CSV table of C-alpha atoms and ligand atoms in Angstrom, one decimal:
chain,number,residue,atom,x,y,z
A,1,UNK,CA,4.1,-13.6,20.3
A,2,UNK,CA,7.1,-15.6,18.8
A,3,UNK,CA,9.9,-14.5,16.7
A,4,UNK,CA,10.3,-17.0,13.1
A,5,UNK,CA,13.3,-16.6,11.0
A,6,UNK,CA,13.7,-19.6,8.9
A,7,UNK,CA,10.8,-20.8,6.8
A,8,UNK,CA,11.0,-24.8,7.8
A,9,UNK,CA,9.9,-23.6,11.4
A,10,UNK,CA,7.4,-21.0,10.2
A,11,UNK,CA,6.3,-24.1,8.0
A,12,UNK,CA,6.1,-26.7,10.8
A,13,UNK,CA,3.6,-24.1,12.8
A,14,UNK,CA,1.5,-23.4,10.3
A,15,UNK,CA,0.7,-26.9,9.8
A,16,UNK,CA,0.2,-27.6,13.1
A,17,UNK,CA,-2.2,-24.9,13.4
A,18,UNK,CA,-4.1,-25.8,9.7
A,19,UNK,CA,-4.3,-29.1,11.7
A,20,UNK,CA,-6.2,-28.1,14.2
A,21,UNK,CA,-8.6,-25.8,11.9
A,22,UNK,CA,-7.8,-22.7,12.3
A,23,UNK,CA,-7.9,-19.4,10.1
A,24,UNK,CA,-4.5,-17.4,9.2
A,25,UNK,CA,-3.9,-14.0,8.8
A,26,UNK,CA,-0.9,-12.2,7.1
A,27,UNK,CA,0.1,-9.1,7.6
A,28,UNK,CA,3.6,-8.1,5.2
A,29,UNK,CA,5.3,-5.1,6.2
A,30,UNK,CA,9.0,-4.0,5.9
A,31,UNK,CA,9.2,-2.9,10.0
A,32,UNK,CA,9.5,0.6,10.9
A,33,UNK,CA,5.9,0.1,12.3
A,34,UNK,CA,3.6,3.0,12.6
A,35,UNK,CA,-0.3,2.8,13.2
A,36,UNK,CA,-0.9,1.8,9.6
A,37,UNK,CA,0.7,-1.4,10.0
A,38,UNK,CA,-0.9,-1.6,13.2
A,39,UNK,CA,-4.6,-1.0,11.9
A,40,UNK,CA,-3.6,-4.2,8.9
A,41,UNK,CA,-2.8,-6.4,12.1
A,42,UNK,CA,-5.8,-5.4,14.1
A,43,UNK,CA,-8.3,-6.6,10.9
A,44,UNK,CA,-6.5,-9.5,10.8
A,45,UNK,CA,-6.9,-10.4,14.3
A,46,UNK,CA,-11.3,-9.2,13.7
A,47,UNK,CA,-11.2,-12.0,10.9
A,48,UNK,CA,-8.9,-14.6,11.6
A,49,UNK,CA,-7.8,-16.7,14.8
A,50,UNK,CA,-4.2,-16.3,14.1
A,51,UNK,CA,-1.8,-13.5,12.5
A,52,UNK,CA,1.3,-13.9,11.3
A,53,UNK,CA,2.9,-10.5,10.7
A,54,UNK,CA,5.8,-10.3,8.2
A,55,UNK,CA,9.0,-8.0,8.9
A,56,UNK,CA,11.3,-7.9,5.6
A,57,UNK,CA,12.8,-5.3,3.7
A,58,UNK,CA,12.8,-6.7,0.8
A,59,UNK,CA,15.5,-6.0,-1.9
A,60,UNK,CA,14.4,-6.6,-4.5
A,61,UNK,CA,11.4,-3.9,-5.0
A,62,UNK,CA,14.2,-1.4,-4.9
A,63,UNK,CA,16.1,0.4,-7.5
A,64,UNK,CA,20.1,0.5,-7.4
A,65,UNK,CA,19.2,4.1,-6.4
A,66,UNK,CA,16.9,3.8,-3.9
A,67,UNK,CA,16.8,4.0,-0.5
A,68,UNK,CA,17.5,-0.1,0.6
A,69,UNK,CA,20.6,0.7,2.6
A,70,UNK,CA,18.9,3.4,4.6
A,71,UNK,CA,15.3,2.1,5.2
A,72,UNK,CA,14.9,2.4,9.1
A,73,UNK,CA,15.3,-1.1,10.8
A,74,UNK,CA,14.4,-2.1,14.2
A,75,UNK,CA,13.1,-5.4,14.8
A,76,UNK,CA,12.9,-5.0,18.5
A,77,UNK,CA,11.0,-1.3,18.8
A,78,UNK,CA,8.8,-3.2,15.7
A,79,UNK,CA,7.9,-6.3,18.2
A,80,UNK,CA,7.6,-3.5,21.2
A,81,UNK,CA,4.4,-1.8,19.3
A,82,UNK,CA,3.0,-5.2,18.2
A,83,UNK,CA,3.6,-6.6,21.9
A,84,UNK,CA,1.7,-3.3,23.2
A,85,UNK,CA,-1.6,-4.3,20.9
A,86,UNK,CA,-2.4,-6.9,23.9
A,87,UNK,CA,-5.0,-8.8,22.8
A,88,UNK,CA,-4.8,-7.9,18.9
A,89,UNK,CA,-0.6,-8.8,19.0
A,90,UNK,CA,0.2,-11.1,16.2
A,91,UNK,CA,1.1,-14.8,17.7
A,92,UNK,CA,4.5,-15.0,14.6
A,93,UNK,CA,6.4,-12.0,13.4
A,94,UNK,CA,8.0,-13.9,11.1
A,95,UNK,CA,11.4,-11.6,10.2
A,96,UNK,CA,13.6,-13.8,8.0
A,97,UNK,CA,17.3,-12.8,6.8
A,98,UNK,CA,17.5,-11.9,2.8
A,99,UNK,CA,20.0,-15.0,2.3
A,100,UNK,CA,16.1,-17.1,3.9
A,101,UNK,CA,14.0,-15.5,1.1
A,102,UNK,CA,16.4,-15.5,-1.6
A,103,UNK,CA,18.7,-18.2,-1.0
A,104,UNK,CA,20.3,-18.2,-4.4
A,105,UNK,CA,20.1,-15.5,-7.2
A,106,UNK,CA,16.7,-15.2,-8.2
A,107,UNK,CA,16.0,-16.3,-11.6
A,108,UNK,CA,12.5,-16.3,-11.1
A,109,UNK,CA,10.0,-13.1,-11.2
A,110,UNK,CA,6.0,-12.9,-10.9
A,111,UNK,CA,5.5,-10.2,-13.1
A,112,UNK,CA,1.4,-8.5,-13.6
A,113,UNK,CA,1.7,-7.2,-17.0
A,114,UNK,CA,0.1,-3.8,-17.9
A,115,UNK,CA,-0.9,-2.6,-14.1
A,116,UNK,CA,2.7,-2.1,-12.7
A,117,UNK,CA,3.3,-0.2,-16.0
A,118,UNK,CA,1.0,2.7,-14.8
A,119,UNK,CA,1.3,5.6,-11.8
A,120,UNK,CA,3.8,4.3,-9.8
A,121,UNK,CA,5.5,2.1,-12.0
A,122,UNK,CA,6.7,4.9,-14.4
A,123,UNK,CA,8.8,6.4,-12.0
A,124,UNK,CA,9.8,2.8,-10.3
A,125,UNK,CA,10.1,0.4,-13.5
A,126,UNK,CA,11.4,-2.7,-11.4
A,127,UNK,CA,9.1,-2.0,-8.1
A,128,UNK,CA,6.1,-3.7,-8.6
A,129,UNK,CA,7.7,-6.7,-10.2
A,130,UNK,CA,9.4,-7.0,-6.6
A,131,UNK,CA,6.4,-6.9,-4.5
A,132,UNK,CA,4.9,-9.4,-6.3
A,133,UNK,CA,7.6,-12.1,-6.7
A,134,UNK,CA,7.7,-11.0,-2.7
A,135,UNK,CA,4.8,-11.2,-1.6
A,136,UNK,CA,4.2,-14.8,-3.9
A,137,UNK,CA,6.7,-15.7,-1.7
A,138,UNK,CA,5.2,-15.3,1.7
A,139,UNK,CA,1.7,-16.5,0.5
A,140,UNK,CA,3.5,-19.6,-0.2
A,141,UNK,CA,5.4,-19.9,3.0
A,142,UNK,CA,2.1,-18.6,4.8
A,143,UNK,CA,-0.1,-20.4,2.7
A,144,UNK,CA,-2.6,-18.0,4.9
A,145,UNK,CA,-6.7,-17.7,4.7
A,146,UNK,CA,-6.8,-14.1,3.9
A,147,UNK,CA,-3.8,-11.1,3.6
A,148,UNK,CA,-4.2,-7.6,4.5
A,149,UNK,CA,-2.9,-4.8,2.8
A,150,UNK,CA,-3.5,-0.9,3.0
A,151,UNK,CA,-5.1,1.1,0.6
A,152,UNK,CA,-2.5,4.1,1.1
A,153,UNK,CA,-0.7,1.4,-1.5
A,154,UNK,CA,-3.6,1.1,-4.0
A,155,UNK,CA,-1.8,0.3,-6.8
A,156,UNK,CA,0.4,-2.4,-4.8
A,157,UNK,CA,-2.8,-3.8,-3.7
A,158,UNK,CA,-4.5,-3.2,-7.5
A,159,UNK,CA,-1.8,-5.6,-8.4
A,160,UNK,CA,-1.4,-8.0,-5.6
A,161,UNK,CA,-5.3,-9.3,-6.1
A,162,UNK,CA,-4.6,-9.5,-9.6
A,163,UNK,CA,-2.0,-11.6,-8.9
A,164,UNK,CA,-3.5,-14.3,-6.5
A,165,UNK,CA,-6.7,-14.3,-8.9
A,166,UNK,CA,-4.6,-15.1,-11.9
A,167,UNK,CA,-1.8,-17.6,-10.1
A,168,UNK,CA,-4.9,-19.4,-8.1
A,169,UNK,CA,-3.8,-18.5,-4.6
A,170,UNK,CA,-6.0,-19.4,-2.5
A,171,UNK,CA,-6.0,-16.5,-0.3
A,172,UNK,CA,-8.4,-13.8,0.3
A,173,UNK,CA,-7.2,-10.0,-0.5
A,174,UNK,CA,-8.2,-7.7,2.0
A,175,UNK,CA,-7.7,-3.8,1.4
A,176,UNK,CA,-7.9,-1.5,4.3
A,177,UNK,CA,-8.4,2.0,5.1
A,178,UNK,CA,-5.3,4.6,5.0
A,179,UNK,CA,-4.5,5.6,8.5
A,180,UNK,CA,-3.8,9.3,9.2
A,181,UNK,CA,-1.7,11.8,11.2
A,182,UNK,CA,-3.7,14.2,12.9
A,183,UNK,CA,-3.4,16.7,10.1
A,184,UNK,CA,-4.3,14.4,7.6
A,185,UNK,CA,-0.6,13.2,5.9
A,186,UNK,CA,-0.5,9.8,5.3
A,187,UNK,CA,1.2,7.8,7.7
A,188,UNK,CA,4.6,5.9,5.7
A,189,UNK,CA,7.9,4.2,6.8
A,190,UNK,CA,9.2,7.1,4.9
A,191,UNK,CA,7.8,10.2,6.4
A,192,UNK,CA,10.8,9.8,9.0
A,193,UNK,CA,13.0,11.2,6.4
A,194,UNK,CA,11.7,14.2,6.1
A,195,UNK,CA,12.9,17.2,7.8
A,196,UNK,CA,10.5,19.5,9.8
A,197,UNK,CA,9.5,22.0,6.9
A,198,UNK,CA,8.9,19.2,4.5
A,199,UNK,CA,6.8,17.2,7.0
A,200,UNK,CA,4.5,20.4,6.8
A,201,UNK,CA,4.6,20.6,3.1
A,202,UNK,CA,3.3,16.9,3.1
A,203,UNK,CA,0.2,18.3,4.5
A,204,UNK,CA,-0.5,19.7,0.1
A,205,UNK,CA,-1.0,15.5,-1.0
A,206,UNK,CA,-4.3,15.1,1.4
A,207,UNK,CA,-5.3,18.8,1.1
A,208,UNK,CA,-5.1,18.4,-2.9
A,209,UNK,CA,-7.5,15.4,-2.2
A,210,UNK,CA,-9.3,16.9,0.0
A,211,UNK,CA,-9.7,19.2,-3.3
A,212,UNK,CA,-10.6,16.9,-5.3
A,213,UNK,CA,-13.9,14.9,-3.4
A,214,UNK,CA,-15.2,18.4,-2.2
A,215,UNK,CA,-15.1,19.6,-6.3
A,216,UNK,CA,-16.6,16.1,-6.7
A,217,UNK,CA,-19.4,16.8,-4.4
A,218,UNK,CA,-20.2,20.4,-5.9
A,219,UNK,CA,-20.2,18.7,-8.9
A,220,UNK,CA,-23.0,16.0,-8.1
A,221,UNK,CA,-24.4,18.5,-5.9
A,222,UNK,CA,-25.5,20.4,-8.8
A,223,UNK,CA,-25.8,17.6,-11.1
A,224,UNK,CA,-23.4,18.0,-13.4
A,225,UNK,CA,-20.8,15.0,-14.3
A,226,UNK,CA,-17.8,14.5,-12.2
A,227,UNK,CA,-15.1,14.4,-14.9
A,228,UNK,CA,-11.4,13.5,-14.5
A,229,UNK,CA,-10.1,16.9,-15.8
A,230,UNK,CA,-11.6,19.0,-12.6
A,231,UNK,CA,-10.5,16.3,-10.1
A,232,UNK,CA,-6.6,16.1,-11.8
A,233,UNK,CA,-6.5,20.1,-11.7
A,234,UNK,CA,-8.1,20.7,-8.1
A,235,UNK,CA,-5.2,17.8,-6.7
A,236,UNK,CA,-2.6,20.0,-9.3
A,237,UNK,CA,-3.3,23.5,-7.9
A,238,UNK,CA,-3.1,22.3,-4.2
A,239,UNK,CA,0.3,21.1,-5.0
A,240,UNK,CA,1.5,23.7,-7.2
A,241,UNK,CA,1.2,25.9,-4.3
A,242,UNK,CA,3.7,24.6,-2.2
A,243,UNK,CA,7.1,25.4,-3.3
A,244,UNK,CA,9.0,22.6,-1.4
A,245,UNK,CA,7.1,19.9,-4.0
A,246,UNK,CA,8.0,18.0,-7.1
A,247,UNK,CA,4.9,16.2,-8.2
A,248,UNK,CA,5.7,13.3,-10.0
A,249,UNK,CA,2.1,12.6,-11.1
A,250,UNK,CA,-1.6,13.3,-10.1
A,251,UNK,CA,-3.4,10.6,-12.1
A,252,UNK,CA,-7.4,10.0,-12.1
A,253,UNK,CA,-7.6,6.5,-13.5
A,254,UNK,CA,-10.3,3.7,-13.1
A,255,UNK,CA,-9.4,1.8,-9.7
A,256,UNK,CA,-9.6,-1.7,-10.9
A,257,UNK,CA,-8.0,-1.4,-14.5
A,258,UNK,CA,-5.7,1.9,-13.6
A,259,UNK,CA,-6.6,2.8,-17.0
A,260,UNK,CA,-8.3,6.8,-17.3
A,261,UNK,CA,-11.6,6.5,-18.4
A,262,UNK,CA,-11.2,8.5,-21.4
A,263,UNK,CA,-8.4,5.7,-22.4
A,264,UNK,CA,-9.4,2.3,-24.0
A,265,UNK,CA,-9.1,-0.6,-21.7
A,266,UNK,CA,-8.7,-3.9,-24.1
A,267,UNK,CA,-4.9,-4.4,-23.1
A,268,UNK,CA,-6.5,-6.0,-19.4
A,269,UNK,CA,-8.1,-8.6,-21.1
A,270,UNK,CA,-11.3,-8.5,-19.4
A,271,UNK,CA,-11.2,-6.1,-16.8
A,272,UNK,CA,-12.0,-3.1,-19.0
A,273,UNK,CA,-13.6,-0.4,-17.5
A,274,UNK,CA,-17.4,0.2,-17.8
A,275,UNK,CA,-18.5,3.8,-17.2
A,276,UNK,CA,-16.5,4.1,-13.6
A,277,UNK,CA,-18.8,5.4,-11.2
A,278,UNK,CA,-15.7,5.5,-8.7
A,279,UNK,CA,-12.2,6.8,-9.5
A,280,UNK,CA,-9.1,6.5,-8.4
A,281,UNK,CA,-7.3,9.9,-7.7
A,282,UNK,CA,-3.6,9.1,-7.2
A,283,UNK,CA,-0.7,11.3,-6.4
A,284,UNK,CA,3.4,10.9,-6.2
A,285,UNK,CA,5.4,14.2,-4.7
A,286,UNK,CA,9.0,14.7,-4.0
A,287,UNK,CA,9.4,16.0,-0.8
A,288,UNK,CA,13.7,16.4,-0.6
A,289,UNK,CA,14.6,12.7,-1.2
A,290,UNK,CA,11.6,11.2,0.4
A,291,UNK,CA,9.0,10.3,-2.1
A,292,UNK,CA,5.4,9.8,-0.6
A,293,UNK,CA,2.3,8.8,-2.1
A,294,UNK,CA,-1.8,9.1,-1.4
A,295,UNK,CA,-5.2,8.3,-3.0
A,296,UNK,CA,-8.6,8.4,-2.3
A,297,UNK,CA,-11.5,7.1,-4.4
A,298,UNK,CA,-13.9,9.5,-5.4
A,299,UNK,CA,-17.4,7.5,-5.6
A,300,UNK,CA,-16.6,5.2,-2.9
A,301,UNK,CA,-18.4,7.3,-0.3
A,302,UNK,CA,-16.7,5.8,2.6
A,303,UNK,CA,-13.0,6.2,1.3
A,304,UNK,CA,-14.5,9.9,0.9
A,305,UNK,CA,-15.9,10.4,4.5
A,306,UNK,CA,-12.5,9.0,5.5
A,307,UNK,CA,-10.5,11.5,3.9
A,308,UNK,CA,-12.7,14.7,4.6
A,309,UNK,CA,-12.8,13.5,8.1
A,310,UNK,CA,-9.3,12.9,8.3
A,311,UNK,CA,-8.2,16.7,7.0
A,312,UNK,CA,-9.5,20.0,7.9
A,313,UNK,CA,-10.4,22.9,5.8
A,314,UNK,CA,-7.1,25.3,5.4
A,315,UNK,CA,-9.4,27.9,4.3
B,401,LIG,P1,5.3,-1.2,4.1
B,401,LIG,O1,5.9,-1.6,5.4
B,401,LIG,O2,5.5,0.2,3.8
B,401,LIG,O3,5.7,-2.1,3.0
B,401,LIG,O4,3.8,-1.4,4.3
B,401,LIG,C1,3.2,-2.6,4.7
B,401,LIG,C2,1.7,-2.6,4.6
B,401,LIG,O5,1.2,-1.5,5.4
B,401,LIG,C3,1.3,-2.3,3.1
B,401,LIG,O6,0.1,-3.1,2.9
B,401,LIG,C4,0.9,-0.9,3.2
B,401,LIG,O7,-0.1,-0.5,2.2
B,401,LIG,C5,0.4,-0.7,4.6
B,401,LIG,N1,0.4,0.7,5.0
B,401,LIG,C6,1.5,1.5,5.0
B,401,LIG,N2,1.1,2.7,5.4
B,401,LIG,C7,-0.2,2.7,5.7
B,401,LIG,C8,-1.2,3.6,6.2
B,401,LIG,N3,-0.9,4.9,6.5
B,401,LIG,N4,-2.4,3.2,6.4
B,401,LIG,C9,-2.8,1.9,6.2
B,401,LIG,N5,-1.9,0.9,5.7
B,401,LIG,C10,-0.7,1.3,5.5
């Protein structure tokens, strides 16, 4: 495993190994590694003969207000957990400075019109428009065979294949399954902000999902029509019931357009939703300052089996 800072060395090893034929993998993260990032790296290393995993926090995909400044660094513990995956360690972590990435102001943004606009991107106006012009940015330093990038994120990766499919990168997407804490929270960078009651409060996001598919399932179960409205309210109550939250939204949208299906879709030209047999139950909460996210896709009936198995019944 080898440390890359500047992008003319990352460069010259990349085409030494294109030379000699072989498939690269890329694995962006902003550090503070926890077995998330760690499941991205070990696809990368099923699918392609070398992984390059990316360590930047990356400035601009925060607000003025948020928390740059105090995201949890630590380059070294970072390399110790990749190091420890033996086999599956990344041969680059490629952790350049912010002066490498964005030498001069930036002038230049890759923007994805209508998705950022949704979910997330209320709340976070500038975000998405940051993790694109990043992450355009390391495909083109990269220039890798395929990307990996977790579905606890959906709407980051909603965007970031819309993005290589309409700016022609020639890189394939790759989405992969949220990994969990034993009781089901999400695992995030930003869990470690959270004190010790608010870490239990975070368990209402995956048991308000865990709501939702288990409604879901009652509903097909007995044929009737899985609709929107009872998967939004059984995500709503779950929340409602713990004090220590703020929800900022619990949204039931269509997962490639982000549109809900009882909205028009024309405004993404082409990508309009049919009938969605799968949908995309998103929620944002407030937990003190920390502010965490989750999904699952109702209708995929793996993401479903994930999350079930993942949580346990509070009842
Ligand atoms: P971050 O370092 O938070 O920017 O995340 C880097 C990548 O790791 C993104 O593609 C995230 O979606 C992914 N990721 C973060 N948390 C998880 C998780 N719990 N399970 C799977 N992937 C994750």
């Amino acid at each position: 495993m080898r440390r890359i800072t500047t992008i003319a060395e990352l460069r010259a090893w990349v085409a030494e190994q294109r030379g000699a034929g072989r498939r690269i993998g890329l694995v962006p993260t902003m550090g503070a590694l926890h077995r998330g990032h760690l499941s991205l790296v070990e696809a990368a290393h099923r699918d392609a003969d070398l992984v390059v995993v990316s360590v930047f926090v990356n400035p601009t995909q925060f607000a003025p207000d948020e928390d740059f400044d105090a995201y949890p660094r630590d380059l070294q513990g970072d390399e110790a957990k990749l190091a420890a995956l033996g086999d599956a360690a990344p041969d680059v972590v490629f952790a350049p400075d912010v002066d490498e990435v964005y030498p001069r102001p930036n002038l230049t943004t890759v923007h994805v019109d209508v998705l950022g606009e949704r979910l997330c991107g209320r709340s976070r106006p500038t975000h998405f428009d940051g993790v694109t012009t990043v992450v355009t940015k390391l495909l083109n330093m990269v220039a890798p065979d395929a990307a990996y990038f977790g579905r606890k994120d959906f709407q980051q990766l909603t965007l970031i294949r819309r993005m290589a499919a309409d700016t022609n990168q020639p890189v394939e997407i790759v989405g992969c399954p949220t990994v969990r804490e034993p009781d089901g929270v999400a695992m995030s960078s930003r869990n470690l902000y959270l004190t010790d009651e608010d870490r239990s409060a975070a368990r209402a996001l995956s048991q308000g999902l865990r709501a939702a598919v288990l409604t879901a399932r009652e509903a097909r179960d007995s044929g009737t029509p899985v609709r929107p409205g009872m998967l939004r309210d059984a995500v709503t109550v779950t929340l409602d019931a713990e004090p220590r939250i703020r929800t900022d939204y619990v949204e039931v949208v269509d997962p490639d357009t982000l549109v809900p299906p009882d909205e028009r879709g024309e405004e993404n030209a082409g990508a309009a939703s049919k009938s969605p047999d799968k949908l995309l139950v998103a929620v944002a909460a407030y937990l003190g300052k920390a502010r965490l996210i989750d999904n699952v896709v109702v209708g995929d009936h793996d993401d479903e089996d994930r999350l079930l198995s993942a949580t346990t019944n509070d009842d």
